Amino acid sequence: MRDIRVCEVVKTLDVGGAEVLLVERLRRAPRLNKEYTVVCLQASTGELVERLRASGIEVVDLGPRPRPLAYAHLVGTIRRLAPDVLNAHSPTPAAVLWLSAGLAFRRPALVSTVHYCRRPTTARFRRLTETISMLVDRVTRGLDDRTVAVSSQVARSPSVRGARHLLTRAHGVDVTEQRSWAMRAGAVRHRFDVPEEAFLVVCVANFRPEKNHALLVRAADEVLRAREDALFLLAGDGPLREEVVREVRRRGLLERVRVLGRVKQASRLVAAADLLVLSSHYEGLPVVVMEALAAGVPVVSTEVGGVPELISSGWNGILTEPGSPDALAAGILKAMEPAMHRRLRSGAASSAEGVEMAGTAEWFEHLYEELAAERRT
């Protein structure tokens, strides 16, 4: 029997959560009787492409082009690859491929992996675009052979409304790799010029509205007034990066709140931290939180999305009220207290096995075999 051809489609191969989850799963997949190809509309960075190709997985980067041409090229590429199973990790490519699947080429088994929660908005234009997106989502979900939500929160959200066969599977990270980085924390901290006496607070998140860095900067200002040993490192890129830098400068915090930009293998920075912090308006299931737990690093985060599925307040981290800089600052300061920090570190280390990727990689392998068998009957 020939190998099962699996095609994974993602809008971009950037260092965002969905992309990292996909790459780490495929790196851990047994691949005994499967051929994997990852297709992206554009690889924003070569880091993830290199990791996939080093693991023997083909990557097709369709490159930057006008959107209609990009989607036409995507449809043509999938037709050429003729997969047995097609798994889309981004809603717009999924909608385009699903609506064309039955017309343009032999229909593969269709899977949508949903990494996000639709969220309410008050802006009129955003309300319109979100309504259109939700309608497209709903049509797409009805065509899925399987819909996979990455957290219970996602599974309860409008993002999966209309799914006929909904499954929930939390993903994970490479725990062994994160533990290895944690053992080399001293070298990593030296690489980023972190003083030995500093209490290192790290945030790894792209500078986009949903990550709410403005709230984090306000909270950091409060923390730094109380703790002179605190140092904040903010890693990531995005359209709001310069705006955040200006706010940090305006508050006179440039020496103690450093905006690093894009950091290659940012998971090593997470593993070297004393504390990971997130200030998001909304989340799916944040990869960076799983990376922190895998390394035994406590997390202080707003209580949004799938974060409460990973963090138990007072055990492996602290959850705070969304949108409140005072609450986030109080949570960080509480987590910095020596006795509490020891307790949270112990809880984070105990949580590591629960975020191991290997089980999820095998779970998807079995799912693909089941779907391929269904297509053959």
PDB file of N, CA, C and O in Angstrom, residues 206-208 212-217 234 238-251 254 257-259:
ATOM      1  N   ASN A 206       4.098  38.809  19.225  1.00  0.00           N
ATOM      2  CA  ASN A 206       4.188  39.784  18.153  1.00  0.00           C
ATOM      3  C   ASN A 206       3.430  41.053  18.532  1.00  0.00           C
ATOM      4  O   ASN A 206       2.424  41.014  19.247  1.00  0.00           O
ATOM      5  N   PHE A 207       3.911  42.168  18.057  1.00  0.00           N
ATOM      6  CA  PHE A 207       3.355  43.465  18.442  1.00  0.00           C
ATOM      7  C   PHE A 207       2.114  43.762  17.604  1.00  0.00           C
ATOM      8  O   PHE A 207       2.150  44.518  16.630  1.00  0.00           O
ATOM      9  N   ARG A 208       1.012  43.164  18.028  1.00  0.00           N
ATOM     10  CA  ARG A 208      -0.282  43.313  17.371  1.00  0.00           C
ATOM     11  C   ARG A 208      -1.323  43.700  18.414  1.00  0.00           C
ATOM     12  O   ARG A 208      -1.121  43.461  19.613  1.00  0.00           O
ATOM     13  N   ASN A 212      -1.804  43.437  23.241  1.00  0.00           N
ATOM     14  CA  ASN A 212      -2.002  44.507  24.223  1.00  0.00           C
ATOM     15  C   ASN A 212      -0.711  44.869  24.972  1.00  0.00           C
ATOM     16  O   ASN A 212      -0.675  44.922  26.204  1.00  0.00           O
ATOM     17  N   HIS A 213       0.336  45.145  24.214  1.00  0.00           N
ATOM     18  CA  HIS A 213       1.601  45.528  24.836  1.00  0.00           C
ATOM     19  C   HIS A 213       1.492  46.841  25.613  1.00  0.00           C
ATOM     20  O   HIS A 213       2.258  47.075  26.554  1.00  0.00           O
ATOM     21  N   ALA A 214       0.546  47.693  25.221  1.00  0.00           N
ATOM     22  CA  ALA A 214       0.386  48.955  25.950  1.00  0.00           C
ATOM     23  C   ALA A 214       0.065  48.689  27.415  1.00  0.00           C
ATOM     24  O   ALA A 214       0.577  49.369  28.317  1.00  0.00           O
ATOM     25  N   LEU A 215      -0.768  47.701  27.667  1.00  0.00           N
ATOM     26  CA  LEU A 215      -1.100  47.333  29.050  1.00  0.00           C
ATOM     27  C   LEU A 215       0.141  46.803  29.762  1.00  0.00           C
ATOM     28  O   LEU A 215       0.385  47.125  30.928  1.00  0.00           O
ATOM     29  N   LEU A 216       0.934  46.000  29.062  1.00  0.00           N
ATOM     30  CA  LEU A 216       2.137  45.431  29.664  1.00  0.00           C
ATOM     31  C   LEU A 216       3.119  46.530  30.064  1.00  0.00           C
ATOM     32  O   LEU A 216       3.721  46.483  31.154  1.00  0.00           O
ATOM     33  N   VAL A 217       3.297  47.531  29.211  1.00  0.00           N
ATOM     34  CA  VAL A 217       4.230  48.615  29.529  1.00  0.00           C
ATOM     35  C   VAL A 217       3.755  49.380  30.756  1.00  0.00           C
ATOM     36  O   VAL A 217       4.548  49.738  31.637  1.00  0.00           O
ATOM     37  N   LEU A 234      11.160  42.171  25.888  1.00  0.00           N
ATOM     38  CA  LEU A 234      10.000  41.966  25.031  1.00  0.00           C
ATOM     39  C   LEU A 234      10.502  41.537  23.659  1.00  0.00           C
ATOM     40  O   LEU A 234      11.185  42.303  22.967  1.00  0.00           O
ATOM     41  N   GLY A 238       6.125  43.164  14.577  1.00  0.00           N
ATOM     42  CA  GLY A 238       4.759  43.459  14.197  1.00  0.00           C
ATOM     43  C   GLY A 238       4.522  44.938  14.035  1.00  0.00           C
ATOM     44  O   GLY A 238       5.399  45.773  14.330  1.00  0.00           O
ATOM     45  N   PRO A 239       3.334  45.311  13.577  1.00  0.00           N
ATOM     46  CA  PRO A 239       3.054  46.702  13.203  1.00  0.00           C
ATOM     47  C   PRO A 239       3.087  47.699  14.362  1.00  0.00           C
ATOM     48  O   PRO A 239       3.257  48.892  14.134  1.00  0.00           O
ATOM     49  N   LEU A 240       2.926  47.238  15.604  1.00  0.00           N
ATOM     50  CA  LEU A 240       2.886  48.159  16.740  1.00  0.00           C
ATOM     51  C   LEU A 240       4.217  48.243  17.488  1.00  0.00           C
ATOM     52  O   LEU A 240       4.296  48.896  18.535  1.00  0.00           O
ATOM     53  N   ARG A 241       5.231  47.636  16.944  1.00  0.00           N
ATOM     54  CA  ARG A 241       6.506  47.601  17.665  1.00  0.00           C
ATOM     55  C   ARG A 241       7.046  48.996  17.949  1.00  0.00           C
ATOM     56  O   ARG A 241       7.423  49.309  19.095  1.00  0.00           O
ATOM     57  N   GLU A 242       7.119  49.851  16.954  1.00  0.00           N
ATOM     58  CA  GLU A 242       7.683  51.188  17.147  1.00  0.00           C
ATOM     59  C   GLU A 242       6.823  52.017  18.089  1.00  0.00           C
ATOM     60  O   GLU A 242       7.338  52.835  18.863  1.00  0.00           O
ATOM     61  N   GLU A 243       5.527  51.811  18.051  1.00  0.00           N
ATOM     62  CA  GLU A 243       4.631  52.514  18.972  1.00  0.00           C
ATOM     63  C   GLU A 243       4.939  52.129  20.417  1.00  0.00           C
ATOM     64  O   GLU A 243       4.962  52.979  21.315  1.00  0.00           O
ATOM     65  N   VAL A 244       5.200  50.836  20.643  1.00  0.00           N
ATOM     66  CA  VAL A 244       5.550  50.373  21.983  1.00  0.00           C
ATOM     67  C   VAL A 244       6.892  50.957  22.418  1.00  0.00           C
ATOM     68  O   VAL A 244       7.058  51.401  23.558  1.00  0.00           O
ATOM     69  N   VAL A 245       7.859  50.983  21.505  1.00  0.00           N
ATOM     70  CA  VAL A 245       9.173  51.564  21.824  1.00  0.00           C
ATOM     71  C   VAL A 245       9.021  53.033  22.229  1.00  0.00           C
ATOM     72  O   VAL A 245       9.639  53.494  23.201  1.00  0.00           O
ATOM     73  N   ARG A 246       8.180  53.757  21.505  1.00  0.00           N
ATOM     74  CA  ARG A 246       7.975  55.179  21.839  1.00  0.00           C
ATOM     75  C   ARG A 246       7.378  55.330  23.241  1.00  0.00           C
ATOM     76  O   ARG A 246       7.766  56.225  24.000  1.00  0.00           O
ATOM     77  N   GLU A 247       6.435  54.450  23.593  1.00  0.00           N
ATOM     78  CA  GLU A 247       5.823  54.532  24.914  1.00  0.00           C
ATOM     79  C   GLU A 247       6.823  54.177  26.011  1.00  0.00           C
ATOM     80  O   GLU A 247       6.843  54.812  27.080  1.00  0.00           O
ATOM     81  N   VAL A 248       7.647  53.184  25.758  1.00  0.00           N
ATOM     82  CA  VAL A 248       8.694  52.833  26.722  1.00  0.00           C
ATOM     83  C   VAL A 248       9.650  54.007  26.916  1.00  0.00           C
ATOM     84  O   VAL A 248      10.029  54.346  28.044  1.00  0.00           O
ATOM     85  N   ARG A 249      10.020  54.647  25.811  1.00  0.00           N
ATOM     86  CA  ARG A 249      10.925  55.812  25.886  1.00  0.00           C
ATOM     87  C   ARG A 249      10.256  56.958  26.631  1.00  0.00           C
ATOM     88  O   ARG A 249      10.878  57.631  27.466  1.00  0.00           O
ATOM     89  N   ARG A 250       8.978  57.203  26.335  1.00  0.00           N
ATOM     90  CA  ARG A 250       8.252  58.311  26.986  1.00  0.00           C
ATOM     91  C   ARG A 250       8.229  58.145  28.501  1.00  0.00           C
ATOM     92  O   ARG A 250       8.307  59.124  29.244  1.00  0.00           O
ATOM     93  N   ARG A 251       8.145  56.916  28.952  1.00  0.00           N
ATOM     94  CA  ARG A 251       8.098  56.639  30.386  1.00  0.00           C
ATOM     95  C   ARG A 251       9.499  56.540  31.010  1.00  0.00           C
ATOM     96  O   ARG A 251       9.621  56.302  32.212  1.00  0.00           O
ATOM     97  N   LEU A 254      13.666  52.725  29.037  1.00  0.00           N
ATOM     98  CA  LEU A 254      14.412  52.012  27.995  1.00  0.00           C
ATOM     99  C   LEU A 254      15.470  51.062  28.549  1.00  0.00           C
ATOM    100  O   LEU A 254      15.759  50.025  27.942  1.00  0.00           O
ATOM    101  N   VAL A 257      13.080  48.111  30.322  1.00  0.00           N
ATOM    102  CA  VAL A 257      12.093  47.443  29.465  1.00  0.00           C
ATOM    103  C   VAL A 257      12.682  47.463  28.061  1.00  0.00           C
ATOM    104  O   VAL A 257      12.587  48.453  27.342  1.00  0.00           O
ATOM    105  N   ARG A 258      13.322  46.385  27.696  1.00  0.00           N
ATOM    106  CA  ARG A 258      14.034  46.331  26.417  1.00  0.00           C
ATOM    107  C   ARG A 258      13.170  45.640  25.365  1.00  0.00           C
ATOM    108  O   ARG A 258      12.709  44.517  25.562  1.00  0.00           O
ATOM    109  N   VAL A 259      12.973  46.329  24.239  1.00  0.00           N
ATOM    110  CA  VAL A 259      12.236  45.761  23.111  1.00  0.00           C
ATOM    111  C   VAL A 259      13.272  45.174  22.155  1.00  0.00           C
ATOM    112  O   VAL A 259      14.019  45.901  21.497  1.00  0.00           O
TER     113      VAL A 259
END
